[in-house]
Short mmCIF file of C-alpha atoms and ligand atoms in Angstrom, two decimals:
data_model
loop_
_atom_site.label_atom_id
_atom_site.label_comp_id
_atom_site.label_asym_id
_atom_site.label_seq_id
_atom_site.Cartn_x
_atom_site.Cartn_y
_atom_site.Cartn_z
CA UNK T 1 9.80 16.32 -0.90
CA UNK T 2 10.48 12.59 -0.74
CA UNK T 3 9.17 9.67 -2.74
CA UNK T 4 6.97 7.49 -0.57
CA UNK T 5 8.43 3.96 -1.08
CA UNK T 6 9.41 2.60 2.34
CA UNK T 7 7.92 5.57 4.22
CA UNK T 8 6.22 5.04 7.57
CA UNK T 9 2.41 4.97 7.54
CA UNK T 10 0.60 6.23 10.65
CA UNK T 11 -3.06 6.34 11.63
CA UNK T 12 -4.42 9.64 12.94
CA UNK T 13 -4.08 8.41 16.52
CA UNK T 14 -0.51 7.22 15.90
CA UNK T 15 0.33 10.58 14.35
CA UNK T 16 -0.99 12.44 17.35
CA UNK T 17 0.97 10.13 19.65
CA UNK T 18 4.15 10.88 17.70
CA UNK T 19 3.43 14.59 17.96
CA UNK T 20 2.79 14.28 21.70
CA UNK T 21 6.03 12.35 22.19
CA UNK T 22 7.89 15.12 20.36
CA UNK T 23 6.28 17.72 22.62
CA UNK T 24 7.36 15.75 25.67
CA UNK T 25 10.89 15.85 24.28
CA UNK T 26 10.78 19.64 24.21
CA UNK T 27 9.33 20.27 20.78
CA UNK T 28 6.27 22.52 20.56
CA UNK T 29 3.10 22.49 18.48
CA UNK T 30 3.92 25.98 17.24
CA UNK T 31 7.40 24.96 16.13
CA UNK T 32 6.05 21.81 14.48
CA UNK T 33 3.37 23.78 12.67
CA UNK T 34 5.96 26.34 11.59
CA UNK T 35 8.19 23.58 10.18
CA UNK T 36 5.23 21.95 8.47
CA UNK T 37 3.99 25.19 6.95
CA UNK T 38 7.43 26.32 5.84
CA UNK T 39 8.20 22.92 4.27
CA UNK T 40 4.88 23.10 2.41
CA UNK T 41 5.53 26.68 1.32
CA UNK T 42 8.92 25.74 -0.14
CA UNK T 43 7.33 22.91 -2.11
CA UNK T 44 4.44 25.12 -3.24
CA UNK T 45 6.84 27.82 -4.46
CA UNK T 46 8.62 25.25 -6.63
CA UNK T 47 5.36 23.80 -7.91
CA UNK T 48 3.59 27.11 -8.58
CA UNK T 49 6.42 28.68 -10.63
CA UNK T 50 5.37 32.21 -9.72
CA UNK T 51 1.61 31.79 -10.23
CA UNK T 52 -0.78 33.28 -7.71
CA UNK T 53 -1.67 30.94 -4.83
CA UNK T 54 -4.99 30.82 -2.98
CA UNK T 55 -4.74 29.09 0.41
CA UNK T 56 -7.96 27.71 1.91
CA UNK T 57 -7.64 27.54 5.71
CA UNK T 58 -9.90 25.36 7.83
CA UNK T 59 -10.82 25.66 11.52
CA UNK T 60 -8.20 23.22 12.83
CA UNK T 61 -4.45 22.79 12.71
CA UNK T 62 -4.57 21.86 9.03
CA UNK T 63 -5.81 25.43 8.61
CA UNK T 64 -3.00 26.53 10.91
CA UNK T 65 -0.55 25.01 8.45
CA UNK T 66 -2.31 27.02 5.77
CA UNK T 67 -1.78 30.34 7.54
CA UNK T 68 1.93 29.56 7.99
CA UNK T 69 2.12 28.65 4.28
CA UNK T 70 0.48 31.94 3.25
CA UNK T 71 2.62 34.08 5.56
CA UNK T 72 5.78 32.35 4.33
CA UNK T 73 4.87 32.79 0.67
CA UNK T 74 3.99 36.46 1.26
CA UNK T 75 7.29 37.05 3.05
CA UNK T 76 9.04 35.62 -0.03
CA UNK T 77 7.13 38.03 -2.26
CA UNK T 78 5.02 35.29 -3.81
CA UNK T 79 1.47 36.38 -4.77
CA UNK T 80 -0.86 34.72 -2.28
CA UNK T 81 -4.40 35.11 -0.90
CA UNK T 82 -6.23 33.44 1.96
CA UNK T 83 -9.83 32.30 2.25
CA UNK T 84 -10.96 30.72 5.51
CA UNK T 85 -13.67 28.40 6.71
CA UNK T 86 -14.44 29.39 10.27
CA UNK T 87 -11.96 30.70 12.78
CA UNK T 88 -9.00 28.71 14.17
CA UNK T 89 -9.94 26.60 17.17
CA UNK T 90 -6.57 25.85 18.74
CA UNK T 91 -4.14 28.35 20.24
CA UNK T 92 -1.40 27.24 17.86
CA UNK T 93 -3.65 27.77 14.84
CA UNK T 94 -4.72 31.18 16.18
CA UNK T 95 -1.04 32.11 16.49
CA UNK T 96 -0.52 31.00 12.92
CA UNK T 97 -3.56 33.04 11.86
CA UNK T 98 -2.04 36.07 13.57
CA UNK T 99 1.07 35.58 11.49
CA UNK T 100 -0.96 36.25 8.34
CA UNK T 101 -1.44 40.01 8.04
CA UNK T 102 -3.34 40.05 4.75
CA UNK T 103 -7.10 39.96 4.25
CA UNK T 104 -9.04 36.77 4.86
CA UNK T 105 -11.91 36.09 2.46
CA UNK T 106 -14.55 33.38 2.80
CA UNK T 107 -14.79 30.31 0.60
CA UNK T 108 -17.91 31.72 -0.99
CA UNK T 109 -16.69 35.23 -1.77
CA UNK T 110 -13.10 34.47 -2.82
CA UNK T 111 -12.00 34.40 -6.45
CA UNK T 112 -10.23 31.38 -8.00
CA UNK T 113 -6.45 31.31 -8.46
CA UNK T 114 -4.14 29.27 -10.71
CA UNK T 115 -2.77 27.36 -7.72
CA UNK T 116 -5.14 26.23 -4.98
CA UNK T 117 -3.88 24.98 -1.60
CA UNK T 118 -6.33 22.83 0.39
CA UNK T 119 -5.54 23.42 4.05
CA UNK T 120 -9.17 22.94 5.13
CA UNK T 121 -9.04 19.53 6.81
CA UNK T 122 -6.37 16.98 7.48
CA UNK T 123 -6.34 14.09 9.94
CA UNK T 124 -9.04 15.69 12.08
CA UNK T 125 -11.96 15.46 9.68
CA UNK T 126 -14.51 13.68 11.82
CA UNK T 127 -17.71 13.70 9.76
CA UNK T 128 -18.75 14.25 6.13
CA UNK T 129 -18.00 17.60 4.52
CA UNK T 130 -20.96 19.94 4.32
CA UNK T 131 -22.20 19.75 0.69
CA UNK T 132 -22.11 23.55 0.33
CA UNK T 133 -18.45 23.58 1.41
CA UNK T 134 -17.69 20.71 -0.92
CA UNK T 135 -19.40 22.49 -3.79
CA UNK T 136 -17.52 25.75 -3.22
CA UNK T 137 -14.29 23.75 -3.06
CA UNK T 138 -15.00 21.96 -6.34
CA UNK T 139 -15.64 25.28 -8.11
CA UNK T 140 -12.25 26.60 -6.97
CA UNK T 141 -10.54 23.33 -7.91
CA UNK T 142 -12.10 23.38 -11.37
CA UNK T 143 -10.77 26.90 -11.94
CA UNK T 144 -7.24 26.10 -10.73
CA UNK T 145 -4.54 24.58 -12.92
CA UNK T 146 -2.95 22.92 -9.87
CA UNK T 147 -4.50 21.83 -6.57
CA UNK T 148 -2.18 20.94 -3.68
CA UNK T 149 -3.59 19.24 -0.56
CA UNK T 150 -1.89 19.76 2.78
CA UNK T 151 -1.48 16.43 4.57
CA UNK T 152 -4.67 15.01 3.05
CA UNK T 153 -7.27 16.13 0.52
CA UNK T 154 -10.32 17.37 2.45
CA UNK T 155 -13.18 14.87 2.59
CA UNK T 156 -11.41 11.59 3.33
CA UNK T 157 -11.20 9.40 6.40
CA UNK T 158 -7.55 9.25 7.47
CA UNK T 159 -7.47 5.64 8.66
CA UNK T 160 -9.83 3.80 6.34
CA UNK T 161 -9.53 5.75 3.10
CA UNK T 162 -13.30 6.08 2.96
CA UNK T 163 -14.84 9.27 1.59
CA UNK T 164 -16.47 11.69 4.02
CA UNK T 165 -18.86 13.53 1.74
CA UNK T 166 -17.72 14.75 -1.67
CA UNK T 167 -13.91 14.91 -1.46
CA UNK T 168 -11.67 17.58 -2.92
CA UNK T 169 -9.44 15.90 -5.50
CA UNK T 170 -5.82 17.08 -5.44
CA UNK T 171 -3.11 16.93 -8.08
CA UNK T 172 -0.45 16.68 -5.38
CA UNK T 173 -0.73 15.83 -1.67
CA UNK T 174 2.01 16.92 0.70
CA UNK T 175 1.99 14.35 3.54
CA UNK T 176 3.31 15.74 6.81
CA UNK T 177 5.74 13.69 8.90
CA UNK T 178 4.42 10.31 7.70
CA UNK T 179 2.03 8.80 5.20
CA UNK T 180 -1.49 8.06 6.44
CA UNK T 181 -3.51 5.00 5.33
CA UNK T 182 -5.79 7.26 3.24
CA UNK T 183 -2.85 8.10 0.98
CA UNK T 184 -2.78 4.44 -0.10
CA UNK T 185 -6.28 3.03 0.48
CA UNK T 186 -9.11 3.43 -2.01
CA UNK T 187 -11.16 5.41 -2.68
CA UNK T 188 -9.26 8.21 -0.89
CA UNK T 189 -5.98 7.35 -2.65
CA UNK T 190 -7.58 8.20 -6.00
CA UNK T 191 -8.17 11.76 -4.76
CA UNK T 192 -4.61 12.39 -3.51
CA UNK T 193 -2.85 12.74 -6.84
CA UNK T 194 0.92 12.38 -6.52
CA UNK T 195 1.80 11.96 -2.83
CA UNK T 196 5.03 13.46 -1.54
CA UNK T 197 6.33 13.18 2.01
CA UNK T 198 7.62 16.25 3.84
CA UNK T 199 9.90 15.82 6.84
CA UNK T 200 8.73 17.94 9.75
CA UNK T 201 11.21 16.69 12.33
CA UNK T 202 9.19 13.88 13.91
CA UNK T 203 10.38 10.28 14.10
CA UNK T 204 7.64 7.87 13.08
CA UNK T 205 7.62 4.16 14.11
CA UNK T 206 7.91 1.85 11.13
CA UNK T 207 5.35 -0.78 12.15
CA UNK T 208 3.46 0.15 9.00
CA UNK T 209 5.33 1.10 5.85
CA UNK T 210 4.75 1.73 2.18
CA UNK T 211 5.86 -1.28 0.11
CA UNK T 212 9.38 -0.59 -1.19
CA UNK T 213 11.81 -2.18 -3.61
CA UNK T 214 12.92 -5.37 -1.84
CA UNK T 215 16.45 -6.41 -0.90
CA UNK T 216 16.87 -9.68 -2.84
CA UNK T 217 20.02 -11.77 -3.19
CA UNK T 218 22.16 -11.87 -6.33
CA UNK T 219 23.37 -15.42 -7.13
CA UNK T 220 27.03 -15.96 -6.28
CA UNK T 221 29.74 -18.58 -6.86
CA UNK T 222 28.19 -20.89 -4.26
CA UNK T 223 24.66 -20.58 -5.57
CA UNK T 224 22.90 -23.59 -7.00
CA UNK T 225 19.33 -24.29 -8.03
CA UNK T 226 18.30 -25.44 -4.56
CA UNK T 227 19.91 -22.79 -2.40
CA UNK T 228 18.37 -20.13 -4.60
CA UNK T 229 15.08 -21.49 -3.31
CA UNK T 230 12.87 -24.34 -4.51
CA UNK T 231 9.19 -23.68 -5.15
CA UNK T 232 6.57 -26.39 -5.64
CA UNK T 233 3.17 -25.63 -7.09
CA UNK T 234 0.18 -27.95 -6.68
CA UNK T 235 -1.58 -28.35 -10.03
CA UNK T 236 -5.40 -28.38 -9.80
CA UNK T 237 -8.38 -28.64 -12.08
CA UNK T 238 -7.52 -25.46 -14.07
CA UNK T 239 -3.92 -26.30 -14.98
CA UNK T 240 -3.17 -22.93 -16.59
CA UNK T 241 -3.32 -21.16 -13.24
CA UNK T 242 -0.66 -23.37 -11.70
CA UNK T 243 1.42 -23.09 -14.89
CA UNK T 244 1.29 -19.28 -14.57
CA UNK T 245 2.27 -19.41 -10.92
CA UNK T 246 5.15 -21.73 -11.82
CA UNK T 247 6.36 -19.46 -14.62
CA UNK T 248 6.15 -16.51 -12.27
CA UNK T 249 8.19 -18.25 -9.58
CA UNK T 250 10.87 -19.12 -12.14
CA UNK T 251 11.12 -15.57 -13.53
CA UNK T 252 11.03 -14.12 -10.02
CA UNK T 253 14.28 -15.90 -9.23
CA UNK T 254 13.48 -19.35 -7.84
CA UNK T 255 16.30 -21.76 -8.74
CA UNK T 256 14.06 -24.81 -9.06
CA UNK T 257 10.30 -24.91 -9.63
CA UNK T 258 8.34 -28.16 -9.59
CA UNK T 259 4.79 -28.47 -10.85
CA UNK T 260 3.18 -31.29 -8.85
CA UNK T 261 0.47 -33.19 -10.67
CA UNK T 262 1.68 -32.92 -14.24
CA UNK T 263 4.20 -35.10 -16.06
CA UNK T 264 3.44 -34.27 -19.68
CA UNK T 265 6.48 -32.42 -21.06
CA UNK T 266 5.66 -28.86 -22.11
CA UNK T 267 7.28 -25.44 -22.21
CA UNK T 268 8.91 -23.92 -20.30
CA UNK T 269 11.20 -26.93 -20.19
CA UNK T 270 13.02 -25.50 -17.16
CA UNK T 271 9.86 -26.34 -15.23
CA UNK T 272 10.21 -29.72 -13.50
CA UNK T 273 6.98 -31.71 -13.83
CA UNK T 274 6.32 -34.42 -11.24
CA UNK T 275 3.45 -36.60 -10.12
CA UNK T 276 1.69 -35.37 -6.99
CA UNK T 277 2.46 -37.95 -4.36
CA UNK T 278 3.83 -38.17 -0.84
CA UNK T 279 7.39 -38.16 -2.11
CA UNK T 280 7.07 -35.06 -4.32
CA UNK T 281 4.91 -33.24 -1.78
CA UNK T 282 7.23 -34.13 1.07
CA UNK T 283 10.45 -33.12 -0.72
CA UNK T 284 12.47 -31.48 2.10
CA UNK T 285 14.15 -29.13 -0.38
CA UNK T 286 10.86 -27.28 -1.00
CA UNK T 287 11.23 -23.71 0.29
CA UNK T 288 7.69 -22.67 -0.55
CA UNK T 289 4.64 -24.70 -1.54
CA UNK T 290 1.86 -22.94 -3.48
CA UNK T 291 -1.62 -24.41 -3.29
CA UNK T 292 -4.81 -22.94 -4.66
CA UNK T 293 -4.32 -21.45 -8.12
CA UNK T 294 -6.87 -23.25 -10.32
CA UNK T 295 -7.26 -25.92 -7.64
CA UNK T 296 -10.99 -26.48 -7.86
CA UNK T 297 -13.29 -27.05 -4.90
CA UNK T 298 -14.43 -30.67 -5.23
CA UNK T 299 -13.72 -33.33 -2.62
CA UNK T 300 -10.64 -34.65 -4.38
CA UNK T 301 -9.10 -31.16 -4.42
CA UNK T 302 -10.12 -30.60 -0.81
CA UNK T 303 -8.19 -33.80 0.00
CA UNK T 304 -5.21 -32.52 -1.97
CA UNK T 305 -5.33 -29.30 0.03
CA UNK T 306 -5.41 -31.26 3.27
CA UNK T 307 -2.26 -33.09 2.16
CA UNK T 308 -0.55 -29.78 1.45
CA UNK T 309 -1.57 -28.38 4.84
CA UNK T 310 -0.26 -31.54 6.50
CA UNK T 311 3.27 -30.80 5.31
CA UNK T 312 5.52 -28.50 7.30
CA UNK T 313 6.47 -26.46 4.27
CA UNK T 314 6.12 -22.68 4.14
CA UNK T 315 2.85 -22.18 2.29
CA UNK T 316 1.34 -19.72 -0.15
CA UNK T 317 -2.42 -20.31 -0.08
CA UNK T 318 -4.32 -18.69 -2.95
CA UNK T 319 -7.46 -18.90 -5.06
CA UNK T 320 -9.81 -21.84 -4.56
CA UNK T 321 -7.91 -23.04 -1.49
CA UNK T 322 -9.11 -19.92 0.31
CA UNK T 323 -12.67 -21.18 -0.08
CA UNK T 324 -11.79 -24.55 1.43
CA UNK T 325 -9.94 -23.62 4.62
CA UNK T 326 -10.98 -21.91 7.87
CA UNK T 327 -8.98 -19.38 9.91
CA UNK T 328 -9.05 -21.80 12.83
CA UNK T 329 -7.62 -24.61 10.70
CA UNK T 330 -4.79 -22.34 9.57
CA UNK T 331 -4.02 -21.09 13.08
CA UNK T 332 -3.93 -24.70 14.31
CA UNK T 333 -1.53 -25.68 11.51
CA UNK T 334 0.93 -22.88 12.25
CA UNK T 335 4.21 -22.49 10.41
CA UNK T 336 4.96 -19.88 7.77
CA UNK T 337 1.86 -19.14 5.72
CA UNK T 338 0.95 -16.38 3.30
CA UNK T 339 -2.67 -16.04 2.14
CA UNK T 340 -3.38 -14.00 -1.00
CA UNK T 341 -7.12 -13.28 -1.12
CA UNK T 342 -8.87 -10.78 -3.33
CA UNK T 343 -11.98 -9.17 -1.84
CA UNK T 344 -14.34 -12.06 -2.63
CA UNK T 345 -11.98 -14.69 -1.26
CA UNK T 346 -11.35 -12.53 1.82
CA UNK T 347 -15.08 -12.29 2.56
CA UNK T 348 -15.48 -16.03 2.02
CA UNK T 349 -12.70 -16.83 4.47
CA UNK T 350 -13.04 -14.09 7.08
CA UNK T 351 -16.58 -12.82 6.57
CA UNK T 352 -17.75 -9.54 5.08
CA UNK T 353 -17.51 -6.28 7.01
CA UNK T 354 -17.80 -2.51 6.62
CA UNK T 355 -14.53 -2.00 8.47
CA UNK T 356 -11.56 -0.55 6.60
CA UNK T 357 -9.30 -2.78 4.55
CA UNK T 358 -6.28 -2.25 6.80
CA UNK T 359 -8.15 -3.13 9.98
CA UNK T 360 -9.68 -6.20 8.32
CA UNK T 361 -6.36 -7.45 7.03
CA UNK T 362 -4.70 -7.02 10.43
CA UNK T 363 -7.57 -8.81 12.19
CA UNK T 364 -7.42 -11.65 9.65
CA UNK T 365 -3.69 -12.05 10.22
CA UNK T 366 -4.33 -12.32 13.94
CA UNK T 367 -7.18 -14.80 13.47
CA UNK T 368 -5.32 -17.10 11.06
CA UNK T 369 -1.73 -16.69 12.24
CA UNK T 370 -0.87 -16.14 8.56
CA UNK T 371 0.48 -13.16 6.69
CA UNK T 372 -2.39 -11.75 4.65
CA UNK T 373 -2.02 -10.15 1.21
CA UNK T 374 -5.41 -8.47 0.82
CA UNK T 375 -5.25 -7.77 -2.90
CA UNK T 376 -6.94 -5.04 -4.92
CA UNK T 377 -6.23 -1.62 -6.45
CA UNK T 378 -4.97 -0.96 -2.91
CA UNK T 379 -3.08 -4.00 -1.64
CA UNK T 380 -2.49 -4.38 2.09
CA UNK T 381 -0.03 -6.87 3.56
CA UNK T 382 -0.61 -7.64 7.24
CA UNK T 383 1.49 -9.82 9.53
CA UNK T 384 0.20 -11.60 12.66
CA UNK T 385 2.73 -9.60 14.68
CA UNK T 386 0.97 -6.34 13.83
CA UNK T 387 3.34 -5.09 11.14
CA UNK T 388 1.83 -4.06 7.82
CA UNK T 389 2.88 -2.92 4.35
CA UNK T 390 0.67 -0.87 2.05
CA UNK T 391 1.32 -0.84 -1.68
CA UNK T 392 1.13 2.29 -3.83
CA UNK T 393 -1.36 2.02 -6.71
CA UNK T 394 -0.13 -0.32 -9.44
CA UNK T 395 -1.16 -0.59 -13.09
CA UNK T 396 -4.90 -0.94 -13.61
CA UNK T 397 -4.03 -3.36 -16.43
CA UNK T 398 -3.41 -5.93 -13.66
CA UNK T 399 -7.18 -6.50 -13.81
CA UNK T 400 -6.66 -9.49 -16.08
CA UNK T 401 -7.12 -13.26 -15.68
CA UNK T 402 -4.11 -14.94 -14.13
CA UNK T 403 -2.70 -11.83 -12.48
CA UNK T 404 -3.29 -13.34 -9.03
CA UNK T 405 -1.66 -16.63 -10.04
CA UNK T 406 1.43 -14.69 -11.08
CA UNK T 407 1.50 -12.86 -7.74
CA UNK T 408 1.31 -16.15 -5.84
CA UNK T 409 4.31 -17.47 -7.78
CA UNK T 410 6.32 -14.28 -7.25
CA UNK T 411 5.65 -14.35 -3.51
CA UNK T 412 6.62 -18.03 -3.33
CA UNK T 413 9.95 -17.32 -5.03
CA UNK T 414 10.74 -14.64 -2.43
CA UNK T 415 9.65 -16.91 0.43
CA UNK T 416 11.81 -19.77 -0.90
CA UNK T 417 14.71 -17.30 -1.22
CA UNK T 418 14.68 -16.98 2.54
CA UNK T 419 12.66 -13.82 3.23
CA UNK T 420 10.30 -13.92 6.20
CA UNK T 421 6.58 -14.08 5.29
CA UNK T 422 5.97 -10.31 5.60
CA UNK T 423 9.13 -9.52 3.64
CA UNK T 424 8.38 -12.15 0.99
CA UNK T 425 4.78 -11.03 0.57
CA UNK T 426 5.77 -7.37 0.27
CA UNK T 427 8.62 -8.24 -2.11
CA UNK T 428 6.26 -10.27 -4.30
CA UNK T 429 3.77 -7.41 -4.37
CA UNK T 430 6.51 -4.97 -5.36
CA UNK T 431 7.84 -7.31 -8.11
CA UNK T 432 4.29 -7.82 -9.38
CA UNK T 433 3.66 -4.07 -9.59
CA UNK T 434 7.06 -3.39 -11.15
CA UNK T 435 6.57 -6.16 -13.72
CA UNK T 436 3.20 -4.64 -14.64
CA UNK T 437 4.80 -1.21 -15.00
CA UNK T 438 7.42 -2.69 -17.33
CA UNK T 439 4.71 -4.42 -19.41
CA UNK T 440 2.99 -1.15 -20.18
CA UNK T 441 -0.66 -1.33 -21.32
CA UNK T 442 -2.81 -4.28 -22.40
CA UNK T 443 -0.61 -7.16 -21.23
CA UNK T 444 -1.76 -10.68 -20.38
CA UNK T 445 -0.68 -12.69 -17.34
CA UNK T 446 1.85 -14.65 -19.42
CA UNK T 447 3.60 -11.36 -20.30
CA UNK T 448 3.43 -10.32 -16.64
CA UNK T 449 5.15 -13.53 -15.49
CA UNK T 450 7.97 -12.98 -17.99
CA UNK T 451 8.41 -9.36 -16.91
CA UNK T 452 9.16 -10.54 -13.38
CA UNK T 453 12.66 -11.40 -14.59
CA UNK T 454 13.70 -7.82 -15.44
CA UNK T 455 11.88 -6.59 -12.32
CA UNK T 456 13.83 -9.11 -10.21
CA UNK T 457 17.09 -8.17 -11.91
CA UNK T 458 16.49 -4.53 -11.02
CA UNK T 459 16.69 -5.35 -7.30
CA UNK T 460 19.26 -8.15 -7.34
CA UNK T 461 22.42 -7.62 -5.38
CA UNK T 462 21.06 -5.72 -2.42
CA UNK T 463 22.05 -8.62 -0.19
CA UNK T 464 24.85 -11.22 -0.57
CA UNK T 465 23.86 -14.61 -1.97
CA UNK T 466 23.17 -17.50 0.43
N1 LIG P 501 2.79 15.85 12.56
C1 LIG P 501 1.74 16.29 11.88
O1 LIG P 501 1.06 15.53 11.15
C2 LIG P 501 1.32 17.68 12.03
C3 LIG P 501 0.05 17.99 11.63
N2 LIG P 501 -0.42 19.23 11.66
C4 LIG P 501 -1.60 19.57 10.95
O2 LIG P 501 -2.67 19.37 11.83
C5 LIG P 501 -3.68 18.62 11.15
C6 LIG P 501 -4.57 17.98 12.15
O3 LIG P 501 -5.16 19.08 12.83
P1 LIG P 501 -6.54 18.87 13.58
O4 LIG P 501 -6.89 20.18 14.16
O5 LIG P 501 -6.43 17.70 14.47
O6 LIG P 501 -7.58 18.47 12.45
P2 LIG P 501 -8.04 19.23 11.15
O7 LIG P 501 -7.30 20.50 11.00
O8 LIG P 501 -7.97 18.23 10.08
O9 LIG P 501 -9.60 19.58 11.39
C7 LIG P 501 -10.17 19.51 12.64
C8 LIG P 501 -11.18 20.63 12.76
O10 LIG P 501 -12.16 20.48 11.76
C9 LIG P 501 -13.45 20.31 12.37
N3 LIG P 501 -14.19 19.37 11.55
C10 LIG P 501 -14.04 18.04 11.49
N4 LIG P 501 -14.86 17.53 10.56
C11 LIG P 501 -15.54 18.57 10.02
C12 LIG P 501 -16.52 18.71 9.00
N5 LIG P 501 -16.98 17.65 8.32
N6 LIG P 501 -16.99 19.94 8.69
C13 LIG P 501 -16.55 21.03 9.39
N7 LIG P 501 -15.60 20.98 10.37
C14 LIG P 501 -15.11 19.74 10.66
C15 LIG P 501 -13.14 19.81 13.75
O11 LIG P 501 -14.21 20.12 14.59
P3 LIG P 501 -14.86 18.91 15.44
O12 LIG P 501 -15.95 19.51 16.23
O13 LIG P 501 -15.31 17.87 14.47
O14 LIG P 501 -13.73 18.40 16.30
C16 LIG P 501 -11.89 20.57 14.08
O15 LIG P 501 -12.22 21.90 14.43
C17 LIG P 501 -2.89 17.70 10.30
O16 LIG P 501 -3.63 17.12 9.26
C18 LIG P 501 -1.80 18.63 9.78
O17 LIG P 501 -2.20 19.34 8.66
C19 LIG P 501 0.31 20.21 12.47
O18 LIG P 501 0.01 21.49 12.21
C20 LIG P 501 1.80 20.04 12.18
C21 LIG P 501 2.25 18.70 12.56
K1 K P 502 -6.15 19.37 3.53
#
């Protein structure tokens, strides 16, 4: 079982394409199912510590995995029972069913067991779970001390993370071959428990990946404040937001941070405070310009935003600025841009929709030509070139004022350090989550900004300094 940071994420269709490609290379569905089931059985043996296991097998290949799991556990002398929903549809699942020689109960007449394995539905769930099935499942889950989902907990939509009926919450989900968006997108992600990836011998494309610890430079003998990356932050009507973004950029490793629009000396004194004018805005040493935190939405601030957009700096566009621009305006501007909307700002800029978060973020990146950080309990980073990064759940204590300002500053520091927009956005998201983890409970955004330093230090050195 592998941790999921950096793992490939595949939609159901992509997963099937990977399977098909493997078959065309000489692999077989039966062999793949055998590898999947045996890998799951090995993990389940470790997790169950000798307790009896009840495997629930569905009508598809997820159920086929379940029969291989049960047969493997039985062959190892591990106490195991099987209850089935329907009969296997595919030949490969029927073969797997034939490999189980024990009795097969039904969901309704089986007895609970300490360890429950949900092999009812995986990536093929196509419509909401029947309430009677869901109810029987919940009774068995309530009676178990450990519930393990195979590939996905039953009752979730693979690609969007939406719920399909009343889902079966798992304590652990064993993802097969690759993560799926539902392992990371809410509300499905909340029903997966701890997600572990099992290798089943398929090679997954890495267009979409789980956000991982970034490779960030460690300063070296030739480093100086400018080649470590200069960040400039436009100060708006609510000055505290820009101050937080500035503090975040400093702690996240930027060598020089300028707050444009403020000259009154104040802590932190390492923060350079300059008037906002053509000279300060046009400083060619700026590696990333942040506009939006606490900006305000009046005409003067709209004009300030226009001046920022008129530069050729790499931009981080956040907060109020997202209410003042249009996707067309951004696409026309071009250059490196990272937008960091939360749900409300996303709807304001790109319109509301019932589509899944991943699809919406990817469409927005296409429409605007910018890298989109669609924030939330499930953060999705989408690049205009189709690549995407999905973040594992971070601390719920991030639901505090200023958290977004801190993220904008962290992303800007990574962008100014020379990462490309997708890499910088993903690195900033990882630093933000890691800083929150280090803060523990009940922190405020000022604490979070300071914790970016230790988080940054933890990943320094992966690449040589510039
Ligand atoms: N590389 C891999 O990921 C591997 C995955 N494997 C396992 O295979 C499943 C995917 O198998 P699949 O058969 O495509 O789908 P499921 O097993 O999830 O379920 C499909 C069957 O369930 C029926 N269905 C769908 N929705 C419902 C519902 N709400 N209620 C009842 N039945 C439902 C569906 O019937 P339809 O008429 O809707 O088509 C199918 O009969 C994957 O998740 C892995 O566990 C391979 O075994 C190994 C490699
Ligand atoms: K399942």
